[in-house]
CSV table of C-alpha atoms in Angstrom, one decimal:
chain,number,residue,atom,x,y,z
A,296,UNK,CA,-143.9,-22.0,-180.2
A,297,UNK,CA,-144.7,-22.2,-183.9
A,298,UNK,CA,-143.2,-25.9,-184.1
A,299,UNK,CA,-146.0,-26.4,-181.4
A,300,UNK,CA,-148.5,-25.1,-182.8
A,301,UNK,CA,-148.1,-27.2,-186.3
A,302,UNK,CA,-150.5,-29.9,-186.0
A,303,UNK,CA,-148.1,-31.3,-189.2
A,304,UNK,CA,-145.2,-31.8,-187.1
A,305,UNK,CA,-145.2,-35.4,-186.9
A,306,UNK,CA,-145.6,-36.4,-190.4
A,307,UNK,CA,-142.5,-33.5,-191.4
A,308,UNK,CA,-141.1,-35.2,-188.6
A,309,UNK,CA,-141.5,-38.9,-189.8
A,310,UNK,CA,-140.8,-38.4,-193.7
A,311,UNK,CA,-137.6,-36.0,-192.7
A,312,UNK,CA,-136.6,-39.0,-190.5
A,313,UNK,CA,-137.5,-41.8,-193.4
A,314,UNK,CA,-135.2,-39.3,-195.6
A,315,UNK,CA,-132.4,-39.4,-193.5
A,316,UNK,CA,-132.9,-43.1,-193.1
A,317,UNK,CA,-132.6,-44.1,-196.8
A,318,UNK,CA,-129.9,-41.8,-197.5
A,319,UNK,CA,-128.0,-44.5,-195.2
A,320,UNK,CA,-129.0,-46.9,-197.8
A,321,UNK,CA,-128.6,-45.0,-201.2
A,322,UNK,CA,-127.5,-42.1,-203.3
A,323,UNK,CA,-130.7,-38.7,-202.4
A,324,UNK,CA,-130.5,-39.0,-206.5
A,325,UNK,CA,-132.0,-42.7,-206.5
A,326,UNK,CA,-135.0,-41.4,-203.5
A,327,UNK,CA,-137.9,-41.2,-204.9
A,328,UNK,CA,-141.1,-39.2,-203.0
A,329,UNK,CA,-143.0,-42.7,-202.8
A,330,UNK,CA,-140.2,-43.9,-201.2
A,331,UNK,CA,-140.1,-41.7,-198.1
A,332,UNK,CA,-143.3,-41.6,-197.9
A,333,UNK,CA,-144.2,-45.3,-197.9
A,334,UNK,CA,-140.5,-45.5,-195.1
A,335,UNK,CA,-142.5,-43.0,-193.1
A,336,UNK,CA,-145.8,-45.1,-192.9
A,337,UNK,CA,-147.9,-42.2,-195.1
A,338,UNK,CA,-149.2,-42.0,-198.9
A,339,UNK,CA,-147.3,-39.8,-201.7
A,340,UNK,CA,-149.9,-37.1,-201.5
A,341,UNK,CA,-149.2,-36.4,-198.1
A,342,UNK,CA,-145.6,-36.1,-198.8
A,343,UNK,CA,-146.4,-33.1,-201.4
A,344,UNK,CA,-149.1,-31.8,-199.2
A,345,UNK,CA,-146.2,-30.6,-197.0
A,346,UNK,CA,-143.1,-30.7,-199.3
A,347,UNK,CA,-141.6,-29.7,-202.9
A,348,UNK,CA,-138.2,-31.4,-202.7
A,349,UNK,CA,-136.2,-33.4,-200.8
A,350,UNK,CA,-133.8,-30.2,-200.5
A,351,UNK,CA,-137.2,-28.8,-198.7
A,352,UNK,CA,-137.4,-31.6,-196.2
A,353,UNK,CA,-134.2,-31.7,-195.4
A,354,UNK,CA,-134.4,-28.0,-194.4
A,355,UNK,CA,-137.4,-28.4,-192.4
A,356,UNK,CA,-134.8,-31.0,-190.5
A,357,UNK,CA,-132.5,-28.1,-190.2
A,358,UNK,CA,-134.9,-25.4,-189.0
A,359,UNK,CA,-137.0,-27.4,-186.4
A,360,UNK,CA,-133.1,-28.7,-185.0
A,361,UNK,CA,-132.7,-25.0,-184.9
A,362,UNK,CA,-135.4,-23.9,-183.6
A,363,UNK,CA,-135.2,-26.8,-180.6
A,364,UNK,CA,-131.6,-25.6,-180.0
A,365,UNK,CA,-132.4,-21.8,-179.9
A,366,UNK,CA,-135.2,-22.8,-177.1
A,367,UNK,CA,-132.9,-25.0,-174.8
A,368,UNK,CA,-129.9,-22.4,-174.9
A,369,UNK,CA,-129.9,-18.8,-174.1
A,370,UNK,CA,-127.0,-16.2,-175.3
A,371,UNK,CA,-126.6,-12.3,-176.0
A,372,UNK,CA,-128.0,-12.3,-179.8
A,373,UNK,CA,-126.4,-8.3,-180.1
A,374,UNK,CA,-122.5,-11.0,-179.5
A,375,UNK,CA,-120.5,-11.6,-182.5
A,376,UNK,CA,-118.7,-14.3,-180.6
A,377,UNK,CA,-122.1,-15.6,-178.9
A,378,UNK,CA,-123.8,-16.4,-182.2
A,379,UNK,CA,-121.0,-17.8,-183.4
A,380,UNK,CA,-120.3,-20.2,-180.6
A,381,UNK,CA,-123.6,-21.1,-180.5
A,382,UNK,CA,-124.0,-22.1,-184.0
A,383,UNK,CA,-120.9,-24.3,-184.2
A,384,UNK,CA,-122.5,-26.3,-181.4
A,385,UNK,CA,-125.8,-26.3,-183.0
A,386,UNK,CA,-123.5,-28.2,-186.1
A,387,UNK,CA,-121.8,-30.4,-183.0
A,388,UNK,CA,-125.6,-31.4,-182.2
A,389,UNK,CA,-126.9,-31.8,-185.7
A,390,UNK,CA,-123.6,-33.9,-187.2
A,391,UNK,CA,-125.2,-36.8,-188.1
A,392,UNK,CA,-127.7,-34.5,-190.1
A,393,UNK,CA,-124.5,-32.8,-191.8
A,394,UNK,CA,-122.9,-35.8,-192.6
A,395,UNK,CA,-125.8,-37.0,-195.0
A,396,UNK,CA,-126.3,-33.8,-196.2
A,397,UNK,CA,-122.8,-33.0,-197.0
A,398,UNK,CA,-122.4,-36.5,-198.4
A,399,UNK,CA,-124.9,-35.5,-200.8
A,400,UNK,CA,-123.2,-32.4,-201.5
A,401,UNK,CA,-125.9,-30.0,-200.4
A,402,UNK,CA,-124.6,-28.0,-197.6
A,403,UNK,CA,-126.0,-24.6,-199.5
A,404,UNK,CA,-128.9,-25.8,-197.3
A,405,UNK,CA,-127.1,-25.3,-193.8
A,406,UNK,CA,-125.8,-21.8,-195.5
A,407,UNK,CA,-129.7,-21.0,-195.6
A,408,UNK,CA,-130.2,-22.3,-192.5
A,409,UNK,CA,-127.3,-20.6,-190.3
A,410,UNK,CA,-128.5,-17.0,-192.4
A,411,UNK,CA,-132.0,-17.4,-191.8
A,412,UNK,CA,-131.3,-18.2,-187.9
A,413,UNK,CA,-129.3,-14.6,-188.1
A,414,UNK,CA,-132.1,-12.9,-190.4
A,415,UNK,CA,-134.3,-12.1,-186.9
A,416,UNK,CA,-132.5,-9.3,-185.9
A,417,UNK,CA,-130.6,-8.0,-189.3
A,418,UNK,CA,-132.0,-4.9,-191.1
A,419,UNK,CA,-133.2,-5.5,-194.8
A,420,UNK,CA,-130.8,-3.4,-197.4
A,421,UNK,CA,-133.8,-3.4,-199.5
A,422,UNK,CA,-135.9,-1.5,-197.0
A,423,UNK,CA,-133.8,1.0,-195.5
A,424,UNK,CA,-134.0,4.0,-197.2
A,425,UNK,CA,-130.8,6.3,-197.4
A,426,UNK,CA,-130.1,9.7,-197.9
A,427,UNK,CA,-130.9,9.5,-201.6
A,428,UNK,CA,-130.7,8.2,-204.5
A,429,UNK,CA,-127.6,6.2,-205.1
A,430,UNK,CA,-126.3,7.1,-201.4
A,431,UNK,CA,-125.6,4.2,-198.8
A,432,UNK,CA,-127.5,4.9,-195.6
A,433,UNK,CA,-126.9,3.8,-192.1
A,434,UNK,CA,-129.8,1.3,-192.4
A,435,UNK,CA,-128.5,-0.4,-195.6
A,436,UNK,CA,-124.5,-0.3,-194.3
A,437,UNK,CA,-126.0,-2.4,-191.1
A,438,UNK,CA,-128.3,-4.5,-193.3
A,439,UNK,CA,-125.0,-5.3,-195.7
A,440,UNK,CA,-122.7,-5.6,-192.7
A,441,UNK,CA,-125.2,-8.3,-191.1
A,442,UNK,CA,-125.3,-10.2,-194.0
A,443,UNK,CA,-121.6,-10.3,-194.5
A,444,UNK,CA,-121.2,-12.0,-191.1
A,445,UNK,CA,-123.2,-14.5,-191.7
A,446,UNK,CA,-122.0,-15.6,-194.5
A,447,UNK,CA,-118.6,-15.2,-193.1
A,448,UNK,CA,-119.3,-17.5,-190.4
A,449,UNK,CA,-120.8,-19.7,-192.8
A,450,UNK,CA,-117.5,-20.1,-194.3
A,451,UNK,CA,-115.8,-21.2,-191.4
A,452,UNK,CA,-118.6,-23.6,-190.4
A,453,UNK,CA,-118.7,-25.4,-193.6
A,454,UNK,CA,-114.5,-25.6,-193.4
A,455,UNK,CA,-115.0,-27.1,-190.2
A,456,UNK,CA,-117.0,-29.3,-191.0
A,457,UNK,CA,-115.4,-30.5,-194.1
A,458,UNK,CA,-112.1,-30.8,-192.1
A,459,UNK,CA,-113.8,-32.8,-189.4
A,460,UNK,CA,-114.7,-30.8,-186.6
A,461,UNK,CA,-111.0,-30.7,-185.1
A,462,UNK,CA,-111.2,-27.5,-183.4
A,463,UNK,CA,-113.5,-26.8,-180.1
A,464,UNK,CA,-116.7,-24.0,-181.0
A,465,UNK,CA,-115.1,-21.6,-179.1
A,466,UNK,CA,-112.2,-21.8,-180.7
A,467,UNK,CA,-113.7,-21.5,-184.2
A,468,UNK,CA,-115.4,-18.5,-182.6
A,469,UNK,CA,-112.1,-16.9,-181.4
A,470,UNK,CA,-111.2,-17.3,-185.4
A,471,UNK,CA,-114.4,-15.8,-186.2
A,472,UNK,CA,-114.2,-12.4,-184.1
A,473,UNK,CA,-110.3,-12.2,-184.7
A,474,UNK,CA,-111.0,-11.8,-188.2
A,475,UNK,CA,-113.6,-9.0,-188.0
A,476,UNK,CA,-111.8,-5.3,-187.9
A,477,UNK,CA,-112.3,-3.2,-184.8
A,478,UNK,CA,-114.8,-1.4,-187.1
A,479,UNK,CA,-117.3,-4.3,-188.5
A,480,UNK,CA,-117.3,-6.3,-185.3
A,481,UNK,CA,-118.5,-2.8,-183.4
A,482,UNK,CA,-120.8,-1.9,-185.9
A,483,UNK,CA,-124.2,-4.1,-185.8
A,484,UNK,CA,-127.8,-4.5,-183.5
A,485,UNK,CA,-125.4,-2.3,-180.7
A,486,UNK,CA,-125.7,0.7,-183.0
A,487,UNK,CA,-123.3,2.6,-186.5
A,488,UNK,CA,-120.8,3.7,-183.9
A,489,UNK,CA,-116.9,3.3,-184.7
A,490,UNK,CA,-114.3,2.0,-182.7
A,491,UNK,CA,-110.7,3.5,-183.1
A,492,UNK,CA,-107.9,2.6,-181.0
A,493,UNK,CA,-105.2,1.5,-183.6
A,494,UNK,CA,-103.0,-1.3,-183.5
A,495,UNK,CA,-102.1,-1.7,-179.7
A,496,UNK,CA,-105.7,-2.0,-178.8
A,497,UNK,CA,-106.7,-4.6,-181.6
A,498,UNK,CA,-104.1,-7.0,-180.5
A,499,UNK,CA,-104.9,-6.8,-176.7
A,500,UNK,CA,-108.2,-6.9,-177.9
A,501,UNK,CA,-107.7,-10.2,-180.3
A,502,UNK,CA,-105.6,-11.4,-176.7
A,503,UNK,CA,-108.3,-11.6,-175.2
A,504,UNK,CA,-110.1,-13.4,-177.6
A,505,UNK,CA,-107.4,-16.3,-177.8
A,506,UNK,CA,-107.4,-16.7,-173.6
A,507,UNK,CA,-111.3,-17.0,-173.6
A,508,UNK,CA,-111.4,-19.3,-176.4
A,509,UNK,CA,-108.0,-21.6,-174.5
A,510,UNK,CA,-110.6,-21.8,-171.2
A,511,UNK,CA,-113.0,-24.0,-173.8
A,512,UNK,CA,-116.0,-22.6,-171.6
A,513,UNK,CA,-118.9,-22.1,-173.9
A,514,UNK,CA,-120.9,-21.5,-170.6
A,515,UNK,CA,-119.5,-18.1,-170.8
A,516,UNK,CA,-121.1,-17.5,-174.0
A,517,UNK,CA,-123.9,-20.1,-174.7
A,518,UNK,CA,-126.4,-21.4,-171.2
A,519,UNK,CA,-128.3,-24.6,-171.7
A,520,UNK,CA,-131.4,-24.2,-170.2
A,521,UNK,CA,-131.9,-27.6,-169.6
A,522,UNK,CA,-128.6,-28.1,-167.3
């Protein structure tokens, strides 16, 4: 609703698509702000009224491709494997975007992006308080553990990318969960509880990972609201 509500959209809109447009044509280096703004029909001022950098706009690109793809698809946010499959076909949708921000070496701004999209529902480290001084509480081990993931599935996101996308989502998401212990992928938004089971019941458990992700049915996982 908040994209909605920004009466600024369309110029963010026009200068992040003027961006995009002249990266076609040159190095980001060689862009200058008069540039995109005079590609996207508007005067320099405007362009600093609403951005700092080019980095900044090409977030903006990001989040608002985000933020459209969140409201068209619904899955279980409390789903290790549900975010994940969801994100890598957010980066499906948005590879043209990747391609001209990777060219320009910058994909620390997708890292932002694919945290930020994950920071809704994790608990803040900072804010938690424990059970004293110098003691980890359950609020800061669930705020640490949530920020681990996501920059764990950032890792495999930005390899996938940079190796061409040759794997489906679901199977990058199969990759994803097989790699998390019985322990971190249980704790999380469900609750601190621990899952024990040893080593019989992680490999029937990674099994059953590797026949959902061999179905290639992200309908399982991710629903497109618009099908």
């Amino acid at each position: 609703m908040a994209r909605l509500e920004d009466s600024a959209a369309p110029l963010k809109d026009a200068m992040g698509n003027a961006l995009l447009e002249l990266m076609h044509e040159k190095p980001l280096k060689k862009i200058s702000a008069s540039e995109i703004a005079s590609r996207a029909g508007l005067g320099r001022v405007t362009y600093f009224r609403h951005f700092s950098s080019k980095e900044e706009v090409l977030a903006y690109k990001y989040r608002t491709a985000w933020r459209d793809f969140a409201a068209r698809h619904w899955y279980d946010e409390a789903d290790d494997r549900a975010n994940a499959i969801a994100r890598f076909h957010f980066c499906l949708q948005v590879r043209t975007l990747n391609d001209a921000v990777y060219g320009a070496e910058l994909g620390s701004i997708l890292l932002g992006i694919i945290v930020e999209s994950l920071e809704g529902r994790a608990p803040d480290p900072a804010t938690t308080s424990g059970s004293g001084a110098g003691a980890t509480g359950a609020g800061d081990r669930a705020g640490f553990l949530h920020r681990f993931k996501a920059y764990a599935l950032f890792g495999l996101i930005d390899a996938w990318i940079r190796h061409g996308y040759r794997q489906a989502p679901e199977e990058m998401a199969a990759i994803y969960v097989s790699f998390l212990s019985p322990e971190v992928e249980s704790l999380g938004s469900r609750g601190s509880e621990r899952r024990t089971g040893g080593r019989a019941a992680r490999m029937r458990r990674l099994q059953r990972i590797r026949e959902a992700a061999e179905l290639r049915n992200p309908r399982r996982y991710v629903v497109d609201d618009d099908s």
